[in-house]
Coordinates of C-alpha atoms and ligand atoms in Angstrom, one line a residue:
M1 CA 13.2 33.7 33.3
T2 CA 9.8 34.3 33.1
P3 CA 7.1 31.8 33.5
V4 CA 5.1 30.9 30.3
Q5 CA 1.8 28.5 30.1
I6 CA -0.5 27.6 27.3
T7 CA -3.8 29.7 28.7
A8 CA -5.8 28.0 25.8
V9 CA -6.4 25.8 23.1
G10 CA -8.9 25.3 20.2
H11 CA -9.2 23.1 16.8
Y12 CA -10.8 23.1 13.2
V13 CA -11.5 20.1 11.6
P14 CA -13.4 19.9 8.4
S15 CA -16.9 18.4 8.2
R16 CA -16.6 16.1 5.2
K17 CA -15.6 12.6 6.5
L18 CA -13.8 10.3 4.4
T19 CA -13.9 6.5 5.6
N20 CA -12.0 3.5 4.7
A21 CA -14.8 1.8 3.0
D22 CA -15.1 5.1 0.8
L23 CA -11.0 4.3 0.2
E24 CA -11.7 0.4 -0.8
K25 CA -13.5 2.3 -3.6
I26 CA -10.9 4.4 -4.6
V27 CA -7.8 2.0 -4.5
D28 CA -6.8 -2.0 -3.7
T29 CA -7.1 -1.8 0.4
S30 CA -9.4 -2.8 3.0
D31 CA -11.1 -1.5 6.0
E32 CA -9.4 -4.7 7.8
W33 CA -6.2 -3.2 6.7
I34 CA -6.1 -0.1 7.4
V35 CA -7.3 -0.6 10.9
T36 CA -5.2 -3.4 11.9
R37 CA -1.8 -1.9 10.4
T38 CA -2.7 1.8 11.4
G39 CA -5.7 2.0 13.7
I40 CA -7.3 5.0 11.2
K41 CA -11.3 4.5 10.5
E42 CA -11.7 7.5 8.8
R43 CA -10.2 10.9 8.3
R44 CA -11.7 14.7 7.7
I45 CA -10.5 16.0 4.3
A46 CA -10.8 19.9 3.8
G47 CA -13.4 20.9 0.8
E48 CA -11.8 22.8 -2.3
H49 CA -12.1 26.4 -0.8
E50 CA -11.2 25.0 2.6
K51 CA -7.4 26.0 2.3
T52 CA -4.7 25.5 5.0
S53 CA -5.4 29.3 6.1
H54 CA -9.3 28.7 6.4
L55 CA -8.4 25.9 8.9
A56 CA -5.7 27.8 10.6
I57 CA -8.2 31.0 10.9
E58 CA -11.3 29.0 12.3
A59 CA -8.8 27.3 15.1
A60 CA -7.3 30.2 16.1
R61 CA -10.9 32.0 16.0
Q62 CA -11.4 29.3 19.1
V63 CA -8.7 30.1 20.7
L64 CA -9.2 33.6 21.0
H65 CA -12.7 33.0 22.1
N66 CA -11.4 30.6 24.6
A67 CA -9.1 32.6 26.0
K68 CA -11.5 36.0 25.9
I69 CA -8.7 37.7 24.3
A70 CA -9.0 40.6 21.5
A71 CA -7.2 39.8 18.0
S72 CA -5.7 43.1 18.4
K73 CA -3.9 42.3 21.7
I74 CA -2.1 39.4 19.9
D75 CA 2.0 40.2 20.0
L76 CA 3.3 37.0 17.8
I77 CA 1.2 34.4 15.4
I78 CA 3.5 31.5 14.3
V79 CA 1.8 28.9 12.2
A80 CA 3.4 25.0 11.9
T81 CA 2.6 24.1 8.6
T82 CA 4.0 21.9 5.1
S83 CA 1.2 22.5 3.1
P84 CA 0.3 26.1 3.2
D85 CA -1.7 28.1 0.5
S86 CA 1.1 28.9 -1.4
N87 CA 4.4 29.9 -0.6
F88 CA 3.8 33.5 0.3
P89 CA 2.2 35.1 1.8
S90 CA 2.7 33.1 5.0
V91 CA -0.6 31.1 6.5
A92 CA 0.9 33.3 9.2
C93 CA -0.1 36.7 7.5
L94 CA -3.1 35.5 6.1
V95 CA -4.3 34.4 9.8
Q96 CA -3.3 38.2 10.9
K97 CA -5.0 39.4 8.2
A98 CA -8.5 37.6 8.7
L99 CA -8.1 38.1 13.1
G100 CA -7.3 41.4 12.8
A101 CA -4.5 41.0 14.7
R102 CA -2.6 44.2 13.8
S103 CA 0.4 44.3 16.4
A104 CA 1.5 40.9 16.0
I105 CA 4.4 40.2 13.8
A106 CA 3.5 36.4 11.5
F107 CA 5.4 33.9 10.4
D108 CA 5.4 30.0 9.8
V109 CA 7.8 27.3 11.0
S110 CA 8.3 24.1 8.7
A111 CA 9.2 21.1 10.7
A112 CA 6.2 18.3 9.1
C113 CA 4.7 16.2 11.8
T114 CA 6.9 18.0 14.8
G115 CA 5.7 21.4 13.2
F116 CA 3.8 22.2 16.3
I117 CA 6.2 21.4 18.9
Y118 CA 8.7 23.0 17.0
A119 CA 6.3 26.3 17.0
I120 CA 5.9 26.5 20.6
S121 CA 9.3 26.0 21.3
V122 CA 9.7 28.7 19.0
A123 CA 7.3 30.8 20.5
H124 CA 8.6 29.7 24.1
Q125 CA 11.7 31.3 22.9
F126 CA 10.2 34.9 22.3
L127 CA 8.3 35.1 25.6
L128 CA 11.4 33.7 27.9
A129 CA 13.6 36.5 26.4
K130 CA 10.7 39.0 27.4
T131 CA 10.2 40.0 23.5
Y132 CA 6.8 39.5 23.4
K133 CA 4.2 38.0 26.2
N134 CA 2.1 36.3 24.1
A135 CA 1.5 34.3 21.5
L136 CA -0.8 32.5 18.8
V137 CA 0.9 29.0 17.8
I138 CA -1.3 27.3 14.9
A139 CA -0.6 24.0 13.4
A140 CA -2.5 23.6 10.3
D141 CA -2.2 21.1 7.6
R142 CA -3.9 20.3 4.4
L143 CA -1.7 17.0 3.3
T144 CA -4.2 15.4 1.1
T145 CA -4.1 17.6 -1.7
M146 CA -0.3 16.1 -2.2
I147 CA -1.1 12.8 -2.1
D148 CA -1.2 10.5 -4.8
W149 CA -4.6 9.0 -4.9
Q150 CA -3.6 5.7 -6.6
D151 CA -1.0 5.3 -4.0
R152 CA -2.4 3.2 -1.2
N153 CA 0.7 3.2 0.5
T154 CA 0.2 6.7 1.6
C155 CA -3.7 7.6 0.9
V156 CA -4.7 5.7 3.4
L157 CA -3.1 7.4 6.3
F158 CA -3.9 11.0 5.8
G159 CA -6.7 13.8 6.6
D160 CA -6.5 17.5 7.0
G161 CA -7.1 19.8 10.4
A162 CA -6.3 22.7 12.7
G163 CA -5.1 22.9 16.3
A164 CA -3.9 26.1 18.3
C165 CA -3.0 27.3 21.4
L166 CA -2.4 30.5 23.3
L167 CA 0.9 31.3 25.3
E168 CA 1.4 34.2 27.6
S169 CA 3.5 35.1 30.2
G170 CA 2.6 35.1 33.6
D171 CA 3.1 34.1 37.5
K172 CA 2.9 30.4 36.6
K173 CA 5.1 27.9 34.7
G174 CA 3.4 25.3 32.4
I175 CA 6.0 25.3 29.9
L176 CA 8.9 23.2 31.7
A177 CA 11.0 21.8 29.5
E178 CA 11.5 20.9 25.4
H179 CA 13.6 18.7 23.7
L180 CA 14.3 19.2 19.9
E181 CA 16.4 16.8 17.2
S182 CA 16.6 16.9 13.6
Y183 CA 17.7 14.1 11.4
G184 CA 18.6 15.4 8.2
E185 CA 20.5 12.4 6.8
Y186 CA 16.9 10.6 6.8
G187 CA 15.3 13.2 4.6
E188 CA 15.2 10.4 1.6
L189 CA 12.5 8.4 3.9
M190 CA 10.0 11.0 3.5
K191 CA 9.7 13.1 1.0
I192 CA 7.5 15.6 -1.5
I193 CA 8.6 15.0 -5.0
V194 CA 7.8 18.2 -7.0
P195 CA 8.1 17.4 -10.8
E196 CA 10.1 20.3 -12.3
T197 CA 7.3 22.0 -15.1
R198 CA 8.5 24.9 -15.3
H199 CA 11.8 26.0 -16.8
P200 CA 12.9 29.6 -18.4
L201 CA 14.7 26.6 -21.6
K202 CA 11.3 25.0 -21.2
P203 CA 8.6 27.3 -21.0
K204 CA 5.8 24.8 -21.7
H205 CA 4.3 22.9 -18.5
A206 CA 6.0 19.4 -18.8
N207 CA 3.3 17.3 -17.7
G208 CA 1.0 19.0 -15.2
V209 CA 1.8 15.9 -12.7
L210 CA 1.7 17.6 -9.4
P211 CA 3.7 17.2 -6.1
Y212 CA 2.9 14.0 -4.3
I213 CA 4.1 12.4 -1.1
Q214 CA 6.5 9.7 -1.2
M215 CA 7.1 7.5 1.8
Q216 CA 9.1 4.3 3.1
G217 CA 6.5 3.3 6.1
P218 CA 8.6 0.6 7.7
E219 CA 11.9 2.4 7.8
L220 CA 10.2 5.0 9.4
F221 CA 8.2 3.6 11.6
K222 CA 11.3 2.3 13.5
I223 CA 12.9 5.6 13.4
A224 CA 9.3 7.2 14.7
V225 CA 9.5 4.9 17.5
N226 CA 13.1 5.5 18.9
S227 CA 12.9 8.9 18.1
M228 CA 9.4 9.4 20.1
A229 CA 10.6 8.0 22.9
D230 CA 14.0 9.2 23.3
C231 CA 12.5 12.7 23.2
V232 CA 10.0 12.4 25.9
E233 CA 12.7 10.8 28.2
K234 CA 15.2 13.7 27.4
A235 CA 12.1 16.6 28.0
L236 CA 11.1 14.7 31.2
E237 CA 14.9 14.7 32.2
K238 CA 15.2 18.4 31.8
A239 CA 12.1 18.8 33.3
K240 CA 13.3 16.8 36.6
I241 CA 9.8 14.7 36.4
T242 CA 9.4 11.3 35.8
I243 CA 7.3 9.4 33.7
S244 CA 5.2 8.0 36.3
E245 CA 4.1 11.7 37.4
V246 CA 2.9 12.2 33.8
A247 CA -1.1 12.7 33.7
C248 CA -1.3 12.2 29.7
V249 CA 1.1 11.7 27.2
V250 CA -0.2 13.8 23.8
P251 CA 1.5 12.0 20.7
H252 CA 1.6 12.8 16.8
Q253 CA -1.4 10.2 15.4
A254 CA 1.1 8.9 12.5
N255 CA 0.2 5.4 13.1
D256 CA -1.5 3.4 16.6
R257 CA 1.2 0.4 16.2
I258 CA 3.8 3.4 16.4
I259 CA 1.9 4.9 20.3
S260 CA 1.6 0.7 21.3
A261 CA 5.6 0.7 20.6
V262 CA 6.5 3.8 21.8
A263 CA 4.6 3.3 25.3
K264 CA 6.2 -0.6 25.3
K265 CA 9.9 1.5 25.1
L266 CA 8.8 3.9 27.8
D267 CA 7.0 1.1 29.9
I268 CA 4.3 2.6 30.8
P269 CA 1.0 1.6 29.9
K270 CA -0.8 2.6 26.4
E271 CA -3.4 4.1 28.6
K272 CA -1.5 7.3 28.9
F273 CA -1.6 8.1 25.7
F274 CA -4.0 10.1 24.1
I275 CA -5.3 8.8 21.0
N276 CA -7.7 10.1 18.4
I277 CA -6.3 8.6 15.6
E278 CA -9.3 6.6 14.5
K279 CA -11.3 9.3 13.7
Y280 CA -8.8 11.8 12.1
G281 CA -5.6 9.7 10.6
N282 CA -2.2 11.7 10.2
M283 CA -2.9 15.9 9.9
S284 CA 0.8 16.5 10.3
A285 CA 1.7 19.1 11.9
A286 CA -2.6 19.3 13.5
S287 CA -2.3 16.0 15.2
A288 CA -0.8 16.9 18.1
A289 CA -2.4 19.9 18.3
V290 CA -5.9 18.7 17.9
A291 CA -5.3 15.3 20.5
L292 CA -3.9 18.6 23.1
F293 CA -7.4 20.1 22.4
E294 CA -9.5 17.0 22.9
A295 CA -7.1 15.7 25.4
V296 CA -8.2 19.2 28.1
E297 CA -11.7 18.9 26.7
L298 CA -12.2 15.5 27.7
G299 CA -10.5 15.8 30.8
R300 CA -7.8 14.0 30.4
I301 CA -5.3 16.5 31.2
R302 CA -6.8 18.6 34.1
K303 CA -5.3 21.3 36.2
G304 CA -2.2 20.8 37.6
D305 CA -1.4 17.8 35.5
Y306 CA 2.4 17.0 34.0
A307 CA 1.5 15.7 30.0
V308 CA 4.0 15.5 27.7
L309 CA 3.9 16.3 23.7
V310 CA 5.8 14.3 21.6
A311 CA 6.2 14.1 17.8
F312 CA 8.2 12.7 14.9
G313 CA 7.8 13.5 11.1
A314 CA 9.5 14.1 7.2
G315 CA 12.9 15.7 7.2
L316 CA 13.3 14.0 9.9
V317 CA 12.5 15.9 12.9
A318 CA 11.3 14.9 16.2
G319 CA 10.6 16.9 19.9
A320 CA 9.0 16.8 22.8
I321 CA 7.7 19.4 25.6
V322 CA 6.7 18.8 28.9
I323 CA 3.7 21.0 30.4
K324 CA 2.2 21.3 33.9
W325 CA -1.2 22.8 33.1
Q326 CA -2.4 25.4 35.0
Ligands
ACO1 N1 -4.0 -1.6 2.0 C1 -3.4 -3.3 1.8 N2 -2.1 -3.4 1.3 C2 -1.1 -2.4 2.0 C3 -1.8 -1.3 1.9 C4 -3.4 -0.7 2.0 N3 -3.3 0.7 2.3 N4 -0.8 -0.4 1.9 C5 0.5 -1.3 1.8 N5 0.0 -2.5 1.9 C6 0.8 -3.6 1.4 C7 2.0 -3.4 1.0 O1 2.2 -3.4 -0.2 C8 2.7 -4.7 1.5 O2 2.7 -5.6 0.5 P1 3.8 -6.7 0.2 O3 4.1 -7.4 1.4 O4 2.8 -7.7 -1.0 O5 4.7 -6.2 -0.7 C9 1.9 -5.0 2.6 O6 0.4 -4.3 2.8 C10 3.1 -4.6 4.0 O7 3.4 -3.4 3.9 P2 4.4 -2.8 4.7 O8 4.6 -1.3 4.4 O9 5.3 -3.7 5.0 O10 3.5 -2.4 6.2 P3 3.6 -1.8 7.0 O11 2.9 -3.1 8.4 O12 4.7 -1.1 7.2 O13 2.6 -0.9 7.4 C11 2.4 1.8 7.4 C12 2.7 0.2 6.3 C13 1.2 1.8 7.6 C14 2.7 2.9 6.5 C15 3.5 1.8 8.6 O14 5.2 1.2 8.2 C16 3.7 2.9 9.1 O15 3.2 3.6 9.7 N6 5.1 3.7 9.1 C17 5.6 5.0 9.7 C18 4.6 6.2 8.8 C19 5.0 7.9 9.6 O16 5.1 7.5 10.6 N7 5.3 8.6 8.7 C20 6.2 9.7 9.1 C21 5.0 10.7 9.5 S1 3.7 11.5 8.6 C22 4.8 13.3 8.8 O17 6.1 13.4 8.7 C23 4.2 14.1 7.4

């Protein structure tokens, strides 16, 4: 099979910060509660005109710049998102248009916080099958537009952002193995409530209530820990690599305590995990993508290193990918 590797990474986060102190003015919470329960100190909030496609386009541009590749040479664009600008056109098609990637096919993947891993995995299959030679994989989310800002259980957790990478076929194997899992039976634990405002027999908007996230945090916590640890172990087994050989684990950044518990379950030091949750909170699909970008930028993942990307999210869905950084 054709070896596939990640040849460039990129990211974009909005400049506007929302600190825990800012949230103390909105809901009954405290910096102390948020930091000790989640590890989050601040998060980025997209401006009114920074739609998900804008975040995705900026991250994609950085990848093309870093890879020194023209947009016209891109074969496939996949955007992992659950907060698209609208149901259609897809964010991927908006990216294709903005970049002028005329030869690419483009579509979105919906797998919540695990979206980056699912999207890399989908792109990987196209490259393995030699259908395409390269793929621009972007994870972009703007969940802050779907938050009930009166609900302290959820509003302190999320932020906006985008991360991206370029997958290319070549002579070196960079993606060693992947393992994906889905548990639809637990879907009720985290969902977006969409009030039915339009119906042919009820032509007027019912009450104008916007969709909002509802989450059962403590139940999700346990499944997140078990599924992430399980996916790491199964992906490593497929790659025939032991956890002690891994230089860096790049996890979805939902909660610092979840990451601690996964480290404990895998029996590895927490220092092996790349963590940036304090700056960004949970950016859904973008979390693992931005963390991968920063881990590479900061030298936590170097040439020849083994690394594992792992995530868990609404659906519920989980997954891990073992990579060798080329
Ligand atoms: N400030 C102050 N108090 C709060 C806040 C807040 N922001 N939020 C909740 N509390 C209170 C609760 O009301 C509760 O009070 P009570 O005991 O008087 O009822 C108390 O704090 C404890 O609440 P818990 O929900 O038990 O707190 P917990 O320690 O479980 O932390 C958290 C909550 C952070 C949500 C945690 O459960 C978690 O991280 N869960 C997993 C989240 C996750 O992984 N989501 C899925 C991924 S995201 C995606 O897929 C898009």
